[in-house]
Coordinates of C-alpha atoms in Angstrom, one line a residue:
Chain A
M18 CA 106.1 100.3 53.5
Q19 CA 108.0 103.5 53.7
S20 CA 105.1 104.6 55.9
T21 CA 104.7 101.5 57.9
K22 CA 108.8 102.2 58.4
M23 CA 107.8 105.7 59.6
T24 CA 105.2 104.7 61.6
L25 CA 107.4 101.9 63.5
R26 CA 110.3 104.7 63.9
S27 CA 107.9 106.8 65.4
W28 CA 106.5 104.0 67.5
W29 CA 109.7 103.4 68.7
S30 CA 110.4 107.2 69.0
C31 CA 107.3 107.5 70.9
T32 CA 108.6 104.5 73.0
A33 CA 111.6 105.4 74.0
M34 CA 110.1 108.9 75.3
L35 CA 107.8 107.1 77.2
L36 CA 110.4 104.6 78.5
L37 CA 112.3 107.9 79.1
C38 CA 109.7 109.1 81.1
A39 CA 108.9 106.2 83.2
G40 CA 112.5 106.3 84.1
L41 CA 112.5 109.4 85.6
V42 CA 108.8 108.7 87.3
A43 CA 111.1 105.4 88.6
M44 CA 113.9 107.7 89.9
P45 CA 114.2 108.1 93.3
P46 CA 111.6 111.0 94.9
A47 CA 114.4 113.0 95.7
Q48 CA 115.8 113.4 92.0
A49 CA 112.6 114.5 91.3
A50 CA 112.0 116.8 94.2
T51 CA 115.1 118.8 93.5
N52 CA 113.2 120.7 90.5
T53 CA 111.0 122.1 92.9
D54 CA 111.7 125.0 95.5
K55 CA 109.4 123.7 97.7
D56 CA 111.0 120.9 98.5
A57 CA 114.8 121.4 98.0
A58 CA 115.4 120.3 101.8
I59 CA 113.8 117.2 101.4
A60 CA 115.9 117.0 98.4
D61 CA 119.0 117.7 99.7
M62 CA 118.2 115.5 102.5
Q63 CA 117.7 112.7 100.1
R64 CA 120.8 113.3 97.9
K65 CA 122.6 113.3 101.0
L66 CA 121.2 109.9 102.2
D67 CA 122.0 108.8 98.6
E68 CA 125.1 109.7 98.8
S69 CA 126.0 108.5 101.9
L70 CA 124.4 104.7 100.6
L71 CA 126.8 105.2 97.6
A72 CA 129.7 105.4 100.1
I73 CA 128.3 102.6 102.2
K74 CA 128.6 100.4 99.2
A75 CA 131.9 101.7 97.9
L76 CA 133.1 101.0 101.5
S77 CA 131.4 97.5 101.8
E78 CA 133.0 96.4 98.7
R79 CA 136.3 98.1 99.7
V80 CA 136.1 96.2 103.2
R81 CA 135.4 93.0 101.2
E82 CA 138.5 93.2 99.1
L83 CA 140.8 93.8 102.3
E84 CA 139.2 91.2 104.0
A85 CA 139.8 89.1 101.3
K86 CA 143.4 90.3 100.7
Q87 CA 143.8 89.9 104.6
T88 CA 142.6 86.3 104.7
S89 CA 144.8 85.3 101.6
A90 CA 147.8 87.0 103.3
A91 CA 147.1 85.3 106.6
A92 CA 147.5 82.0 105.1
A93 CA 150.8 83.3 103.7
A94 CA 152.4 85.3 106.2
P95 CA 150.6 85.3 109.9
A96 CA 152.7 88.5 110.5
A97 CA 151.1 90.3 108.0
T98 CA 147.5 89.9 109.1
A99 CA 147.9 92.6 112.0
A100 CA 149.1 95.3 109.4
N101 CA 146.2 94.4 107.2
A102 CA 143.7 94.1 110.1
A103 CA 145.2 98.0 110.6
T104 CA 144.3 98.8 107.2
T105 CA 140.9 97.3 107.2
A106 CA 140.1 99.0 110.3
A107 CA 139.8 102.2 109.1
P108 CA 137.4 102.0 106.6
A109 CA 135.4 100.1 108.8
Q110 CA 135.2 102.9 111.0
R111 CA 134.5 105.0 108.4
L112 CA 131.8 102.7 107.4
E113 CA 130.5 103.0 111.0
A114 CA 130.6 106.5 111.0
T115 CA 128.4 106.9 107.5
E116 CA 125.6 104.2 108.9
Q117 CA 125.0 106.3 111.8
R118 CA 125.0 109.3 109.3
V119 CA 122.1 107.5 107.0
T120 CA 120.3 106.6 110.3
Q121 CA 120.4 110.2 111.3
L122 CA 119.4 111.2 108.0
E123 CA 116.7 108.6 107.9
K124 CA 115.4 109.3 111.2
A125 CA 115.1 113.2 110.5
D126 CA 113.4 112.5 107.6
A127 CA 110.9 110.1 108.8
S128 CA 110.2 112.5 111.9
R129 CA 109.6 115.4 109.1
K130 CA 107.3 112.8 107.3
S131 CA 105.2 112.2 110.7
A132 CA 105.3 115.4 111.2
D133 CA 103.4 116.2 108.6
S134 CA 99.6 117.2 108.7
G135 CA 99.1 115.6 105.5
L136 CA 96.0 113.3 105.6
P137 CA 96.1 110.1 103.6
L138 CA 92.6 109.0 102.4
H139 CA 90.7 106.3 104.1
G140 CA 87.5 104.9 104.2
F141 CA 84.7 102.4 103.4
A142 CA 82.4 101.5 101.1
D143 CA 79.8 98.9 100.6
V144 CA 76.9 98.0 97.8
G145 CA 74.4 95.1 97.6
A146 CA 71.2 93.7 96.7
G147 CA 68.2 92.2 98.5
T148 CA 64.6 91.2 98.0
H149 CA 64.1 94.6 100.5
N150 CA 66.1 97.5 100.6
P151 CA 68.1 96.7 103.9
I152 CA 67.0 100.3 105.3
N153 CA 63.7 101.0 103.7
S154 CA 61.7 97.8 103.1
A155 CA 59.7 99.0 100.4
L156 CA 62.5 99.3 98.0
K157 CA 63.7 95.9 96.3
G158 CA 66.6 95.0 94.4
F159 CA 70.1 96.4 94.0
Y160 CA 71.5 99.2 95.9
V161 CA 74.3 101.7 96.7
G162 CA 75.3 101.9 100.2
N163 CA 77.8 104.1 101.9
L164 CA 81.0 105.6 100.8
D165 CA 82.8 106.9 103.9
F166 CA 86.0 109.1 104.1
Y167 CA 87.5 109.0 107.6
M168 CA 89.9 111.8 108.2
A169 CA 91.8 112.1 111.4
P170 CA 94.9 114.4 111.2
R171 CA 97.3 114.2 114.3
L172 CA 97.8 118.3 115.2
G173 CA 100.1 117.4 118.0
D174 CA 100.9 115.4 121.1
R175 CA 97.6 116.1 122.5
T176 CA 95.3 118.0 120.3
R177 CA 93.4 115.3 118.3
A178 CA 90.7 115.8 115.3
L179 CA 88.4 113.1 113.5
F180 CA 86.0 113.8 110.5
E181 CA 84.0 111.5 109.0
L182 CA 82.5 112.4 105.8
N183 CA 79.4 110.2 104.7
T184 CA 77.7 109.7 101.1
E185 CA 74.8 107.9 101.0
V186 CA 71.8 106.8 98.8
G187 CA 68.1 108.7 100.0
S188 CA 65.1 106.4 99.5
N189 CA 64.3 108.3 96.5
G190 CA 67.7 107.6 94.9
T191 CA 69.1 110.9 95.5
V192 CA 73.0 111.2 96.7
G193 CA 73.3 113.1 100.2
I194 CA 76.6 114.1 101.6
D195 CA 76.8 114.1 105.5
L196 CA 79.5 115.4 107.7
E197 CA 78.6 112.3 110.3
R198 CA 81.3 113.3 112.7
A199 CA 83.3 116.5 113.2
Q200 CA 85.1 116.6 116.8
I201 CA 88.1 118.2 117.8
G202 CA 89.8 117.2 120.9
Y203 CA 92.2 117.3 123.5
Q204 CA 93.7 114.5 125.2
F205 CA 94.4 115.8 129.1
S206 CA 95.7 112.5 130.1
D207 CA 95.8 108.9 128.6
E208 CA 92.9 108.7 130.6
T209 CA 90.8 111.5 129.3
T210 CA 90.1 113.2 126.3
L211 CA 87.8 116.1 126.0
W212 CA 86.0 116.4 122.4
L213 CA 84.0 119.3 121.3
G214 CA 81.9 118.9 118.0
R215 CA 79.6 116.4 116.4
F216 CA 80.0 113.0 117.8
H217 CA 78.4 109.4 118.3
T218 CA 76.4 109.6 121.0
P219 CA 77.7 107.2 123.8
Y220 CA 75.3 105.0 124.3
G221 CA 75.3 101.1 124.2
Y222 CA 77.9 99.3 122.5
I223 CA 77.4 99.4 118.9
N224 CA 77.0 103.4 118.6
T225 CA 80.5 103.8 119.4
A226 CA 82.5 100.9 118.3
L227 CA 81.4 100.0 114.9
H228 CA 80.6 103.8 113.5
H229 CA 79.7 104.0 109.9
G230 CA 82.3 101.7 108.0
S231 CA 80.0 98.8 107.0
W232 CA 83.4 96.7 107.0
V233 CA 84.0 97.1 110.5
N234 CA 80.8 95.4 111.7
N235 CA 80.3 92.3 111.0
S236 CA 76.8 91.9 110.6
L237 CA 75.7 93.2 107.2
R238 CA 73.6 96.0 109.1
R239 CA 72.8 97.6 112.4
P240 CA 69.5 96.6 114.7
R241 CA 66.7 98.7 112.8
F242 CA 66.1 100.6 116.4
L243 CA 69.7 101.8 116.6
Q244 CA 70.0 102.8 112.6
F245 CA 71.7 105.9 112.3
E246 CA 68.6 109.1 112.5
D247 CA 68.3 109.2 108.7
N248 CA 67.8 105.5 108.1
G249 CA 64.9 105.6 110.3
G250 CA 66.4 104.6 113.9
I251 CA 65.0 105.9 117.0
M252 CA 67.9 106.7 119.2
P253 CA 69.6 110.3 118.6
A254 CA 72.6 108.3 117.1
H255 CA 74.9 111.9 116.9
T256 CA 74.8 114.6 119.4
V257 CA 76.7 117.9 118.9
G258 CA 78.2 119.4 122.0
L259 CA 81.2 118.3 124.4
W260 CA 82.0 115.0 125.0
A261 CA 84.7 113.9 127.8
S262 CA 85.8 110.2 127.4
G263 CA 87.9 108.0 129.5
T264 CA 89.6 104.6 130.7
Q265 CA 91.1 103.9 133.9
H266 CA 92.7 100.5 135.0
A267 CA 90.9 99.2 137.8
G268 CA 91.7 95.9 139.2
E269 CA 92.2 93.3 136.1
G270 CA 90.5 95.5 134.1
K271 CA 89.5 98.9 133.0
L272 CA 86.9 101.3 133.8
L273 CA 85.5 103.3 130.8
Y274 CA 83.1 106.3 130.8
D275 CA 81.7 108.9 129.0
V276 CA 80.0 112.2 129.9
Y277 CA 78.7 114.6 127.4
G278 CA 76.3 117.4 126.9
G279 CA 74.8 119.2 124.0
N280 CA 72.2 120.6 121.7
S281 CA 68.5 118.9 122.4
Q282 CA 67.7 116.9 118.8
Q283 CA 64.6 117.7 117.1
I284 CA 62.2 115.9 114.8
V285 CA 61.7 117.1 111.7
G286 CA 59.8 115.6 108.8
G287 CA 59.9 112.0 110.7
G288 CA 63.6 111.8 111.6
L289 CA 65.4 113.0 114.1
D290 CA 67.7 116.2 113.5
M291 CA 70.8 116.9 115.8
R292 CA 70.8 120.8 115.2
N293 CA 74.2 121.3 114.0
A294 CA 73.8 124.8 113.8
G295 CA 72.3 125.1 117.5
S296 CA 68.7 126.1 118.1
P297 CA 67.2 129.3 119.0
Q298 CA 66.8 128.5 122.5
F299 CA 69.5 126.1 123.9
N300 CA 67.9 122.7 125.7
L301 CA 70.6 120.7 126.9
A302 CA 70.9 117.1 125.9
A303 CA 72.9 115.3 128.7
G304 CA 73.9 111.6 129.5
G305 CA 76.5 109.4 130.3
R306 CA 77.5 105.7 130.1
I307 CA 80.1 103.7 132.6
A308 CA 81.3 100.1 131.7
Y309 CA 83.8 97.8 133.5
Q310 CA 85.9 95.9 130.6
F311 CA 87.3 92.2 132.0
N312 CA 91.1 91.8 130.9
S313 CA 91.7 88.7 132.4
G314 CA 90.8 85.0 133.8
K315 CA 87.6 83.7 132.1
L316 CA 85.8 86.6 131.7
E317 CA 88.4 88.4 129.7
G318 CA 86.7 90.1 126.8
L319 CA 83.5 91.1 128.4
T320 CA 82.3 94.6 129.3
L321 CA 79.4 95.2 131.1
G322 CA 78.1 99.2 131.1
L323 CA 75.3 101.0 132.2
H324 CA 73.9 104.1 130.4
A325 CA 71.3 106.7 130.1
L326 CA 70.3 110.3 128.0
T327 CA 67.8 112.9 128.6
A328 CA 66.9 115.4 125.8
R329 CA 63.8 117.8 125.3
I330 CA 62.4 116.8 121.9
E331 CA 60.6 119.2 119.6
A332 CA 58.9 117.5 116.9
D333 CA 57.1 119.6 114.1
R334 CA 54.2 116.6 112.8
P335 CA 52.5 116.4 115.1
V336 CA 53.8 119.3 117.2
S337 CA 54.9 118.2 120.2
I338 CA 57.8 118.7 122.9
T339 CA 58.8 115.7 124.9
R340 CA 61.1 115.0 127.6
L341 CA 63.2 112.1 126.1
R342 CA 64.7 110.2 129.1
V343 CA 66.6 106.6 128.1
Y344 CA 68.6 104.4 130.6
G345 CA 69.8 100.9 129.7
G346 CA 72.5 98.5 129.7
Y347 CA 74.6 96.6 127.6
A348 CA 77.0 93.6 127.3
D349 CA 79.8 92.7 124.6
Y350 CA 81.8 89.6 124.9
D351 CA 84.7 90.3 122.3
T352 CA 87.1 87.7 122.0
D353 CA 89.5 85.9 119.4
Q354 CA 86.4 83.3 119.0
W355 CA 83.2 85.3 120.0
E356 CA 81.5 88.4 119.4
N357 CA 78.6 88.4 121.3
I358 CA 76.7 91.8 121.9
A359 CA 73.2 92.8 123.8
E360 CA 71.9 95.8 124.6
I361 CA 68.7 96.9 126.0
Y362 CA 66.9 100.3 126.1
V363 CA 64.2 101.8 128.7
F364 CA 62.1 104.7 127.8
S365 CA 60.8 106.8 130.2
N366 CA 59.4 109.7 128.1
A367 CA 57.3 112.5 129.3
D368 CA 55.1 114.8 127.4
L369 CA 56.0 118.3 128.2
G370 CA 53.5 119.9 125.6
G371 CA 50.3 117.9 125.8
S372 CA 48.6 116.3 128.6
S373 CA 49.2 112.1 127.2
G374 CA 51.6 112.0 130.5
S375 CA 54.2 109.5 130.7
H376 CA 54.9 106.5 128.7
R377 CA 57.3 103.8 128.8
S378 CA 58.5 101.7 125.9
N379 CA 61.6 99.4 125.7
A380 CA 63.8 98.0 123.0
G381 CA 66.8 95.5 122.7
F382 CA 68.6 93.2 120.7
V383 CA 71.1 90.0 121.0
Q384 CA 73.8 88.9 118.7
F385 CA 75.9 85.9 118.9
G386 CA 78.5 85.7 116.2
Y387 CA 81.4 83.4 116.0
R388 CA 84.8 83.9 114.1
L389 CA 86.3 81.6 111.9
P390 CA 89.4 82.0 110.0
W391 CA 87.3 82.9 107.2
G392 CA 84.9 84.8 108.2
V393 CA 82.0 85.3 110.8
P394 CA 78.5 83.4 110.9
Y395 CA 75.7 85.3 113.2
A396 CA 72.5 85.4 114.1
R397 CA 70.9 88.4 115.9
F398 CA 67.1 88.8 117.5
E399 CA 65.8 92.2 117.8
R400 CA 62.7 93.4 119.1
A401 CA 61.0 97.2 119.9
V402 CA 58.0 97.8 121.9
L403 CA 57.1 101.0 121.5
E404 CA 54.2 103.3 122.9
Q405 CA 52.4 104.9 120.0
S406 CA 50.5 107.1 122.7
D407 CA 54.2 108.6 123.1
S408 CA 54.3 111.9 120.7
Y409 CA 58.0 110.9 120.7
F410 CA 57.6 107.7 118.8
A411 CA 54.4 108.8 117.3
A412 CA 56.4 111.6 115.3
L413 CA 59.4 109.6 114.0
D414 CA 58.7 107.4 110.9
G415 CA 61.0 104.4 112.4
G416 CA 58.6 104.5 115.5
G417 CA 56.6 101.4 115.2
S418 CA 57.1 98.2 117.2
Y419 CA 58.4 95.4 115.4
S420 CA 60.8 92.4 115.9
R421 CA 63.5 90.6 113.8
A422 CA 65.1 87.3 113.5
A423 CA 68.2 87.5 111.3
L424 CA 70.9 84.6 110.4
G425 CA 74.1 86.0 108.8
L426 CA 77.4 84.9 107.3
R427 CA 80.4 87.7 107.2
F428 CA 82.9 85.8 104.4
D429 CA 86.2 87.7 104.4
V430 CA 87.2 87.7 100.3
D431 CA 90.7 89.3 101.6
L432 CA 91.8 91.2 104.3
R433 CA 90.2 94.4 103.1
S434 CA 86.7 93.0 101.6
A435 CA 84.1 91.1 103.0
L436 CA 81.0 89.7 101.6
K437 CA 78.1 89.4 103.8
L438 CA 74.4 87.6 103.5
E439 CA 71.6 88.1 105.7
L440 CA 68.6 86.1 105.7
A441 CA 65.9 87.9 108.2
N442 CA 62.3 88.0 108.9
T443 CA 60.6 91.3 110.4
R444 CA 57.0 91.6 112.0
A445 CA 55.5 94.7 112.3
T446 CA 53.6 94.7 115.6
D447 CA 51.5 98.0 115.6
R448 CA 51.6 100.7 113.1
A449 CA 51.1 98.5 110.0
R450 CA 50.7 94.5 110.8
D451 CA 53.0 93.3 108.3
Q452 CA 55.3 90.4 108.0
Y453 CA 58.3 89.9 105.6
G454 CA 61.2 88.1 104.6
E455 CA 64.5 89.1 103.3
G456 CA 67.5 88.0 101.7
L457 CA 70.4 90.2 101.7
V458 CA 74.0 90.8 100.2
Q459 CA 76.3 93.3 101.1
Y460 CA 79.9 93.7 99.5
A461 CA 82.0 95.9 102.0
I462 CA 85.4 97.2 101.2
R463 CA 87.9 99.4 103.5
F464 CA 90.7 101.7 101.6
Chain B
M18 CA 95.7 95.5 48.0
N19 CA 99.7 95.3 47.9
P20 CA 100.9 92.3 49.7
M21 CA 103.5 94.3 51.9
D22 CA 100.6 96.6 53.2
T23 CA 98.5 93.8 54.2
L24 CA 101.3 92.3 56.1
A25 CA 101.7 95.3 57.4
S26 CA 98.6 96.2 58.6
A27 CA 98.1 92.9 59.9
W28 CA 101.8 93.1 61.5
Y29 CA 101.1 96.9 62.9
P30 CA 98.7 95.9 65.4
D31 CA 101.2 93.8 67.4
C32 CA 103.8 96.2 66.7
A33 CA 101.4 98.8 68.8
R34 CA 101.0 96.0 71.7
W35 CA 104.5 95.8 72.0
P36 CA 105.2 99.6 73.0
A37 CA 102.1 99.5 74.9
A38 CA 103.6 96.2 76.8
L39 CA 106.8 98.0 77.3
V40 CA 105.3 101.3 78.5
C41 CA 103.4 99.1 81.2
A42 CA 106.1 97.4 82.3
A43 CA 108.2 100.5 82.7
L44 CA 105.4 102.1 84.5
I45 CA 105.1 98.9 86.9
L46 CA 108.8 99.0 87.2
A47 CA 108.6 102.8 88.2
V48 CA 105.5 102.4 90.7
S49 CA 107.7 99.2 92.0
A50 CA 110.7 101.5 92.5
H51 CA 108.6 104.1 94.4
A52 CA 107.3 101.6 97.0
S53 CA 109.4 101.1 100.1
D54 CA 112.4 99.5 99.4
T55 CA 113.0 97.4 102.9
S56 CA 115.5 95.2 101.1
Q57 CA 118.4 96.5 102.9
I58 CA 117.2 97.7 106.0
R59 CA 119.3 97.0 109.1
L60 CA 117.7 96.1 112.7
E61 CA 120.1 99.1 114.3
Q62 CA 118.7 101.7 111.7
L63 CA 115.1 101.2 112.8
P64 CA 114.1 103.5 115.9
Q65 CA 115.7 102.0 118.7
Q66 CA 113.4 103.2 122.0
W67 CA 111.0 100.9 123.0
Q68 CA 109.0 99.7 126.5
D69 CA 108.8 96.4 127.0
D70 CA 105.7 94.9 128.9
Q71 CA 107.4 95.4 132.2
G72 CA 107.8 99.2 131.3
Q73 CA 111.5 98.7 130.8
A74 CA 113.4 100.5 127.9
L75 CA 114.5 97.6 125.2
S76 CA 116.6 98.7 122.1
L77 CA 115.6 96.6 118.9
G78 CA 119.8 96.8 118.1
A79 CA 120.2 94.9 121.6
L80 CA 118.6 91.7 120.1
G81 CA 121.0 91.2 117.3
G82 CA 123.3 88.4 117.2
H83 CA 120.5 85.9 116.3
C84 CA 117.6 85.8 114.0
V85 CA 115.0 88.2 115.0
I86 CA 111.5 88.0 114.0
L87 CA 109.6 91.4 113.9
S88 CA 105.9 92.0 113.6
M89 CA 103.5 94.8 114.5
S90 CA 100.0 94.2 116.2
W91 CA 97.5 96.0 117.8
S92 CA 96.3 94.1 121.4
Q93 CA 92.7 94.5 120.7
C94 CA 92.5 92.6 117.1
H95 CA 90.3 89.6 116.6
H96 CA 90.7 89.5 113.1
S97 CA 94.3 89.5 111.6
C98 CA 96.6 89.1 114.8
P99 CA 95.3 85.9 116.0
T100 CA 96.4 84.2 113.0
T101 CA 100.0 86.0 112.9
L102 CA 100.3 85.2 116.1
T103 CA 99.4 81.8 115.3
R104 CA 102.0 81.8 112.5
L105 CA 104.7 83.5 115.0
R106 CA 104.1 80.5 117.4
R107 CA 104.5 77.9 114.5
M108 CA 108.0 79.6 113.6
Q109 CA 109.0 79.2 117.2
E110 CA 108.2 75.9 117.6
A111 CA 110.3 75.1 114.0
L112 CA 113.0 77.2 115.3
D113 CA 112.9 75.1 118.7
Q114 CA 113.2 71.8 116.8
R115 CA 116.3 73.1 114.9
N116 CA 118.0 74.4 118.0
E117 CA 118.2 77.8 116.4
P118 CA 117.9 81.0 118.9
A119 CA 115.4 83.6 117.8
S120 CA 113.6 86.9 119.2
F121 CA 110.1 87.3 118.4
V122 CA 109.3 91.4 118.5
I123 CA 105.8 92.6 118.7
I124 CA 105.4 96.3 118.2
G125 CA 102.1 97.8 118.9
Y126 CA 100.3 100.0 116.4
D127 CA 98.4 102.4 118.6
P128 CA 100.3 103.7 121.8
D129 CA 97.2 104.5 123.4
Q130 CA 95.7 101.0 123.6
D131 CA 99.1 98.7 123.2
T132 CA 100.1 100.1 126.9
P133 CA 103.1 97.7 128.8
A134 CA 99.9 96.8 130.8
N135 CA 97.6 95.7 128.1
W136 CA 100.8 94.0 126.4
R137 CA 101.3 92.0 129.9
Q138 CA 97.9 91.0 130.0
Y139 CA 98.0 90.0 126.6
R140 CA 100.8 87.8 127.0
A141 CA 99.5 86.1 130.4
N142 CA 96.1 85.4 128.6
R143 CA 97.5 83.9 125.7
G144 CA 100.5 82.0 127.2
L145 CA 103.4 84.0 125.4
E146 CA 105.5 84.3 128.3
R147 CA 108.7 83.1 126.8
A148 CA 111.8 85.5 127.7
N149 CA 112.4 85.7 123.8
W150 CA 109.0 87.6 123.0
Y151 CA 108.9 91.2 123.3
F152 CA 105.8 92.7 123.3
L153 CA 106.9 96.7 122.9
T154 CA 105.6 100.0 123.1
G155 CA 106.7 103.3 122.0
S156 CA 106.0 106.8 121.2
R157 CA 103.6 107.2 118.0
Q158 CA 106.6 108.9 116.0
N159 CA 109.0 105.8 116.4
V160 CA 105.6 103.4 115.5
R161 CA 105.2 105.1 112.4
Q162 CA 108.7 105.5 111.7
L163 CA 109.5 101.6 111.9
A164 CA 105.8 100.8 110.2
R165 CA 107.3 103.1 107.1
Q166 CA 110.8 101.6 107.0
L167 CA 109.6 97.7 107.1
G168 CA 106.1 98.5 105.1
F169 CA 103.6 97.9 107.8
E170 CA 100.4 99.5 106.4
F171 CA 98.2 100.5 108.8
W172 CA 95.5 103.5 109.5
I173 CA 93.5 104.4 113.2
Y174 CA 89.8 104.2 112.7
D175 CA 88.5 105.7 115.8
T176 CA 89.4 103.2 118.4
H177 CA 90.2 100.4 115.5
V178 CA 93.1 99.7 114.0
L179 CA 93.1 98.5 110.4
H180 CA 96.0 96.9 109.1
D181 CA 97.2 93.7 107.1
P182 CA 99.5 91.1 108.6
R183 CA 103.1 90.9 108.2
I184 CA 106.1 89.4 109.7
V185 CA 109.8 90.4 108.7
V186 CA 112.6 88.5 109.5
F187 CA 116.5 89.7 110.4
N188 CA 119.2 87.4 109.9
S189 CA 121.9 87.1 112.8
E190 CA 124.0 89.9 111.1
G191 CA 120.8 92.4 111.7
S192 CA 120.0 92.6 107.9
L193 CA 116.3 92.2 106.7
S194 CA 116.3 88.7 105.4
A195 CA 112.5 88.1 104.6
T196 CA 109.2 89.7 104.3
L197 CA 106.1 87.3 105.0
T198 CA 102.6 88.7 104.1
D199 CA 99.5 86.6 103.9
A200 CA 100.3 85.3 100.3
S201 CA 103.9 83.9 101.6
G202 CA 104.9 80.3 101.3
D203 CA 106.7 78.7 104.4
W204 CA 109.6 80.5 105.4
L205 CA 111.4 78.2 107.2
A206 CA 111.1 75.4 104.3
S207 CA 112.7 77.9 102.2
K208 CA 115.4 79.1 104.5

């Protein structure tokens, strides 16, 4: 029993200590901050704020007392009211002055915080399961998708920076980390920003609107031919170079424009590589996009755009050099009810290293989505007809022709997580004539 | 075994749980204490320099004297903002029925996208042109400060503004009197 008492005593002592610790944690941050020299200024400011709040409280009580006295006195002797009012006026003025001081302190504190270049951690993650892996159809079962970290420190009024670090699981199960975007920019005006670094190549709509965060995308995955490079995409989704992007009000809508130049990509091991570190011989990749966004009338929410790009692509397997030329257009109808997207790409590639000449191919998709209070059902059809004698597509693992029809549903579990379901039927039409159905589930979050 | 020991050993686990529960409760309180306390905010303590959708300067303090219902929004949002606007419209209808004057203030999260011109277009497209509705644009610093003071959490992912729905209500004295989130009940019914 003695030991039990001792144990209980020690428990309560321990509890008291923990409560004391918790209490210390619960104290205003400024009081804890006083212990560190680094935050002395902040602590001082907070202390002043706390003092001011206490002063306000005391003065408020005093004013209430005086007002109560004034009311009773007024009932008893109207002549005394004037004197009471005069007495009340002084604390009221002090109260007002103190409030102003508190406001100033709050503003100073807020501006200090906003001037911080500290990086809150935000991003996206997704996991899922399916009769086939959504990226690699040879795999089945459960899968880990992406864990995407996004950082955009604001360094000044005009300087901007944007970094996106993505961890993803490869076909062999290994986890890789990719610096998907690393761009630093200068905003010359409200209309134009110039970026330097690695960015999402501005073509079509999806590549610069939906990025890597699965939660942002209403559909479970991108169209196959527009997947990112390491997921089998056939377009150079990233470019390392210089990018000017801007908008201009025009009529009842906006003109959107992008112009860029950078390293020509290469094909290594069946996938596009964007030459993050440059190349022995610089070959320019260049392109642009222009679009008009309707902001009023029946066409409100509609964006129509054109895009083009060219690059000199060297491939290792088979060894080849291709002048990649892509042009096309897109339409996006994005309203409170609809999210409809269509994109088309025409390839007119030239074989620079051999004698196979020029080749024409095309790819495109159309997607309809309808926004409901709880989610978005969608339907998509996509198709790629890619010339297999074109050394560019021959060198890409994902360069085969195909068509895919998909029906899907995004269900918003809560404000920060979404469950997506997709049923799809894919038909490969040249390399390996194959057809398979898919049932996919994805749980995507933002944080 | 001594019956008291049996009793003690039977009682001990429960005893052990109580301190743990108390510690958890204390920690929850501690975390709550650290969370932004918005309960004592007054309208005039918020940043005051804003531009309305006509490009005119507007001070939030000037809207006092009656109820001010404030929310933050992103003009390109098709996710949660339409629901928030619907909720604001319903509040306006209910206040109209009660014949209670109020100002509705919507502050843009992203000054780059939520410009006065874009808000003007937004209002026209959605039929939100009543004179007591204000769609405001501010500096980045003011937007962040106001969001922090009122507990609006948001971050900008490229051209997307990721945020949660939230409405705050200031009474006619200018004091914050209610905070409505997605999970809140009917504010007017409890008013």
